[in-house]
């Protein structure tokens, strides 16, 4: 009886190992391909986003000149812009896109904060910096291509079994790019 149980356990274990190997072989190529597609779709966005975040740096400088350097959004913006400057020259597409989204959110927060304060709302250099930033939106087609590639990647890596393979291989979640609609 004990022999039989050991044989059954061994057969179940072997079937499980074979199943995992087959799963990895079947799922990994799609995850890898969609990850490469997302990486390729990100590359054309780096230059326009660098231009955009240079304009956002001018917003941060105008906030400092207006005396708003100690506000939370100003401090966060300064740190995120510093992160972008370092990441911009790296090959870390995932962190670049996360930082880009963080900068877009901070741009909207900064604009909302500035438009809600009479002193900052009346500051012409700050208003001009926001207008210049708003004019630097990246072309919609590369943004849409990147977002589509990321959604394909997320579909390829999500799911019970695909998620296991993606986690084993280190394929983390990626965000789509959300461009702020700053209009001051």
Tab-separated table of C-alpha atoms in Angstrom:
chain	number	residue	atom	x	y	z
A	1	UNK	CA	0.000	0.000	0.000
A	2	UNK	CA	2.767	2.456	0.917
A	3	UNK	CA	4.544	1.613	-2.326
A	4	UNK	CA	1.433	2.401	-4.279
A	5	UNK	CA	1.027	5.782	-2.589
A	6	UNK	CA	4.666	6.646	-3.294
A	7	UNK	CA	4.246	5.708	-6.947
A	8	UNK	CA	1.080	7.769	-7.250
A	9	UNK	CA	2.787	10.722	-5.549
A	10	UNK	CA	5.764	10.369	-7.864
A	11	UNK	CA	3.494	10.234	-10.924
A	12	UNK	CA	1.558	13.300	-9.744
A	13	UNK	CA	4.803	15.171	-9.073
A	14	UNK	CA	6.195	14.235	-12.489
A	15	UNK	CA	2.954	15.317	-14.179
A	16	UNK	CA	3.083	18.615	-12.304
A	17	UNK	CA	6.687	19.270	-13.348
A	18	UNK	CA	5.922	18.380	-16.972
A	19	UNK	CA	2.842	20.614	-16.858
A	20	UNK	CA	4.840	23.559	-15.560
A	21	UNK	CA	7.544	23.070	-18.197
A	22	UNK	CA	4.929	22.891	-20.976
A	23	UNK	CA	3.208	25.974	-19.570
A	24	UNK	CA	6.446	27.961	-19.506
A	25	UNK	CA	7.335	26.862	-23.036
A	26	UNK	CA	3.869	27.768	-24.300
A	27	UNK	CA	3.411	31.102	-22.512
A	28	UNK	CA	6.884	32.649	-22.258
A	29	UNK	CA	7.343	33.540	-25.971
A	30	UNK	CA	4.123	35.593	-26.092
A	31	UNK	CA	5.059	37.483	-22.942
A	32	UNK	CA	8.558	38.136	-24.281
A	33	UNK	CA	7.265	39.290	-27.665
A	34	UNK	CA	4.701	41.677	-26.216
A	35	UNK	CA	7.278	43.048	-23.754
A	36	UNK	CA	9.642	43.759	-26.669
A	37	UNK	CA	6.789	45.406	-28.589
A	38	UNK	CA	6.050	47.664	-25.597
A	39	UNK	CA	9.758	48.536	-25.306
A	40	UNK	CA	9.921	49.369	-29.014
A	41	UNK	CA	6.773	51.496	-28.830
A	42	UNK	CA	8.226	53.445	-25.891
A	43	UNK	CA	11.442	54.516	-27.664
A	44	UNK	CA	9.808	57.151	-29.959
A	45	UNK	CA	8.277	58.833	-26.905
A	46	UNK	CA	11.512	59.560	-25.061
A	47	UNK	CA	12.506	62.627	-27.121
A	48	UNK	CA	9.078	64.356	-27.063
A	49	UNK	CA	8.681	63.571	-23.367
A	50	UNK	CA	12.148	64.971	-22.648
A	51	UNK	CA	11.100	68.198	-24.366
A	52	UNK	CA	7.867	68.162	-22.378
A	53	UNK	CA	9.630	67.646	-19.070
A	54	UNK	CA	12.130	70.386	-19.865
A	55	UNK	CA	9.072	72.645	-20.134
A	56	UNK	CA	7.801	71.188	-16.854
A	57	UNK	CA	11.175	72.053	-15.327
A	58	UNK	CA	10.418	75.666	-16.320
A	59	UNK	CA	7.106	75.370	-14.457
A	60	UNK	CA	8.964	74.133	-11.388
A	61	UNK	CA	11.445	77.020	-11.721
A	62	UNK	CA	8.542	79.477	-11.992
A	63	UNK	CA	6.965	77.958	-8.875
A	64	UNK	CA	10.239	78.504	-7.016
A	65	UNK	CA	10.474	82.084	-8.306
A	66	UNK	CA	6.893	82.680	-7.158
A	67	UNK	CA	7.795	81.526	-3.653
A	68	UNK	CA	6.010	78.165	-3.850
A	69	UNK	CA	9.126	75.991	-3.518
A	70	UNK	CA	8.100	74.610	-0.114
A	71	UNK	CA	4.698	73.339	-1.195
A	72	UNK	CA	4.342	69.572	-1.337
A	73	UNK	CA	3.644	69.454	-5.062
A	74	UNK	CA	6.709	71.612	-5.769
A	75	UNK	CA	8.951	69.306	-3.771
A	76	UNK	CA	7.507	66.175	-5.417
A	77	UNK	CA	7.848	67.776	-8.843
A	78	UNK	CA	11.496	68.621	-8.196
A	79	UNK	CA	12.233	65.006	-7.171
A	80	UNK	CA	10.327	63.468	-10.084
A	81	UNK	CA	12.090	65.751	-12.573
A	82	UNK	CA	15.413	64.687	-11.080
A	83	UNK	CA	14.366	61.032	-11.451
A	84	UNK	CA	13.414	61.646	-15.089
A	85	UNK	CA	16.787	63.270	-15.811
A	86	UNK	CA	18.524	60.112	-14.589
A	87	UNK	CA	16.122	57.632	-16.184
A	88	UNK	CA	15.954	59.426	-19.527
A	89	UNK	CA	19.400	58.163	-20.477
A	90	UNK	CA	18.836	54.634	-19.176
A	91	UNK	CA	17.247	51.639	-20.869
A	92	UNK	CA	14.709	51.130	-18.103
A	93	UNK	CA	11.501	51.636	-20.080
A	94	UNK	CA	9.256	50.518	-17.229
A	95	UNK	CA	10.651	53.039	-14.732
A	96	UNK	CA	10.717	55.737	-17.420
A	97	UNK	CA	7.015	55.239	-18.138
A	98	UNK	CA	6.138	55.142	-14.428
A	99	UNK	CA	8.080	58.360	-13.856
A	100	UNK	CA	6.454	59.976	-16.907
A	101	UNK	CA	3.020	59.186	-15.467
A	102	UNK	CA	4.112	60.558	-12.106
A	103	UNK	CA	5.260	63.777	-13.779
A	104	UNK	CA	1.992	64.089	-15.690
A	105	UNK	CA	0.020	63.739	-12.472
A	106	UNK	CA	2.218	66.255	-10.683
A	107	UNK	CA	1.812	68.704	-13.567
A	108	UNK	CA	-1.955	68.530	-13.151
A	109	UNK	CA	-1.665	68.917	-9.370
A	110	UNK	CA	0.647	71.909	-9.769
A	111	UNK	CA	-1.707	73.562	-12.227
A	112	UNK	CA	-4.714	72.956	-9.995
A	113	UNK	CA	-2.841	74.321	-6.980
A	114	UNK	CA	-1.628	77.396	-8.897
A	115	UNK	CA	-5.054	78.162	-10.342
A	116	UNK	CA	-6.607	77.912	-6.885
A	117	UNK	CA	-4.292	80.495	-5.330
A	118	UNK	CA	-4.844	84.167	-6.193
A	119	UNK	CA	-1.159	85.036	-5.806
A	120	UNK	CA	-0.008	82.220	-8.110
A	121	UNK	CA	-2.886	82.653	-10.525
A	122	UNK	CA	-1.788	86.255	-11.083
A	123	UNK	CA	1.872	85.323	-11.603
A	124	UNK	CA	2.485	85.861	-15.336
A	125	UNK	CA	5.785	83.917	-15.625
A	126	UNK	CA	4.121	80.920	-13.954
A	127	UNK	CA	1.106	81.140	-16.255
A	128	UNK	CA	3.407	81.390	-19.277
A	129	UNK	CA	5.344	78.323	-18.085
A	130	UNK	CA	2.093	76.326	-17.799
A	131	UNK	CA	1.010	77.435	-21.286
A	132	UNK	CA	4.406	76.433	-22.705
A	133	UNK	CA	4.143	73.066	-20.964
A	134	UNK	CA	0.639	72.486	-22.340
A	135	UNK	CA	1.936	73.070	-25.867
A	136	UNK	CA	4.442	70.216	-25.594
A	137	UNK	CA	2.093	67.256	-25.746
A	138	UNK	CA	3.692	64.334	-27.550
A	139	UNK	CA	2.107	63.286	-30.852
A	140	UNK	CA	-1.016	61.195	-30.198
A	141	UNK	CA	-0.090	58.347	-32.558
A	142	UNK	CA	3.062	57.192	-30.682
A	143	UNK	CA	1.219	57.514	-27.368
A	144	UNK	CA	-1.643	55.397	-28.709
A	145	UNK	CA	0.808	52.843	-30.153
A	146	UNK	CA	2.604	52.563	-26.820
A	147	UNK	CA	-0.624	52.251	-24.859
A	148	UNK	CA	-1.890	49.572	-27.238
A	149	UNK	CA	1.394	47.647	-26.910
A	150	UNK	CA	1.211	47.869	-23.118
A	151	UNK	CA	-2.364	46.595	-23.087
A	152	UNK	CA	-1.311	43.650	-25.291
A	153	UNK	CA	1.567	42.955	-22.910
A	154	UNK	CA	-0.686	43.140	-19.864
A	155	UNK	CA	-3.119	40.727	-21.509
A	156	UNK	CA	-0.240	38.344	-22.281
A	157	UNK	CA	1.062	38.412	-18.684
A	158	UNK	CA	-2.234	38.374	-16.790
A	159	UNK	CA	-4.235	35.320	-15.910
A	160	UNK	CA	-3.644	32.522	-13.455
A	161	UNK	CA	-1.107	30.498	-15.407
A	162	UNK	CA	0.360	33.323	-17.494
A	163	UNK	CA	0.785	35.346	-14.316
A	164	UNK	CA	2.814	32.560	-12.731
A	165	UNK	CA	5.198	32.472	-15.694
A	166	UNK	CA	5.380	36.267	-15.849
A	167	UNK	CA	6.220	36.488	-12.137
A	168	UNK	CA	8.828	33.734	-12.375
A	169	UNK	CA	10.494	35.511	-15.310
A	170	UNK	CA	10.256	38.975	-13.729
A	171	UNK	CA	7.791	40.510	-16.194
A	172	UNK	CA	6.221	43.187	-14.010
A	173	UNK	CA	3.118	45.242	-14.714
A	174	UNK	CA	3.536	48.269	-16.967
A	175	UNK	CA	1.421	51.390	-16.977
A	176	UNK	CA	-0.061	53.007	-20.042
A	177	UNK	CA	1.009	56.618	-20.575
A	178	UNK	CA	-1.521	59.174	-19.367
A	179	UNK	CA	-0.806	62.657	-20.718
A	180	UNK	CA	-2.009	65.556	-18.576
A	181	UNK	CA	-4.390	68.058	-20.133
A	182	UNK	CA	-2.744	71.140	-18.671
A	183	UNK	CA	-4.319	74.237	-20.200
A	184	UNK	CA	-3.460	77.215	-18.052
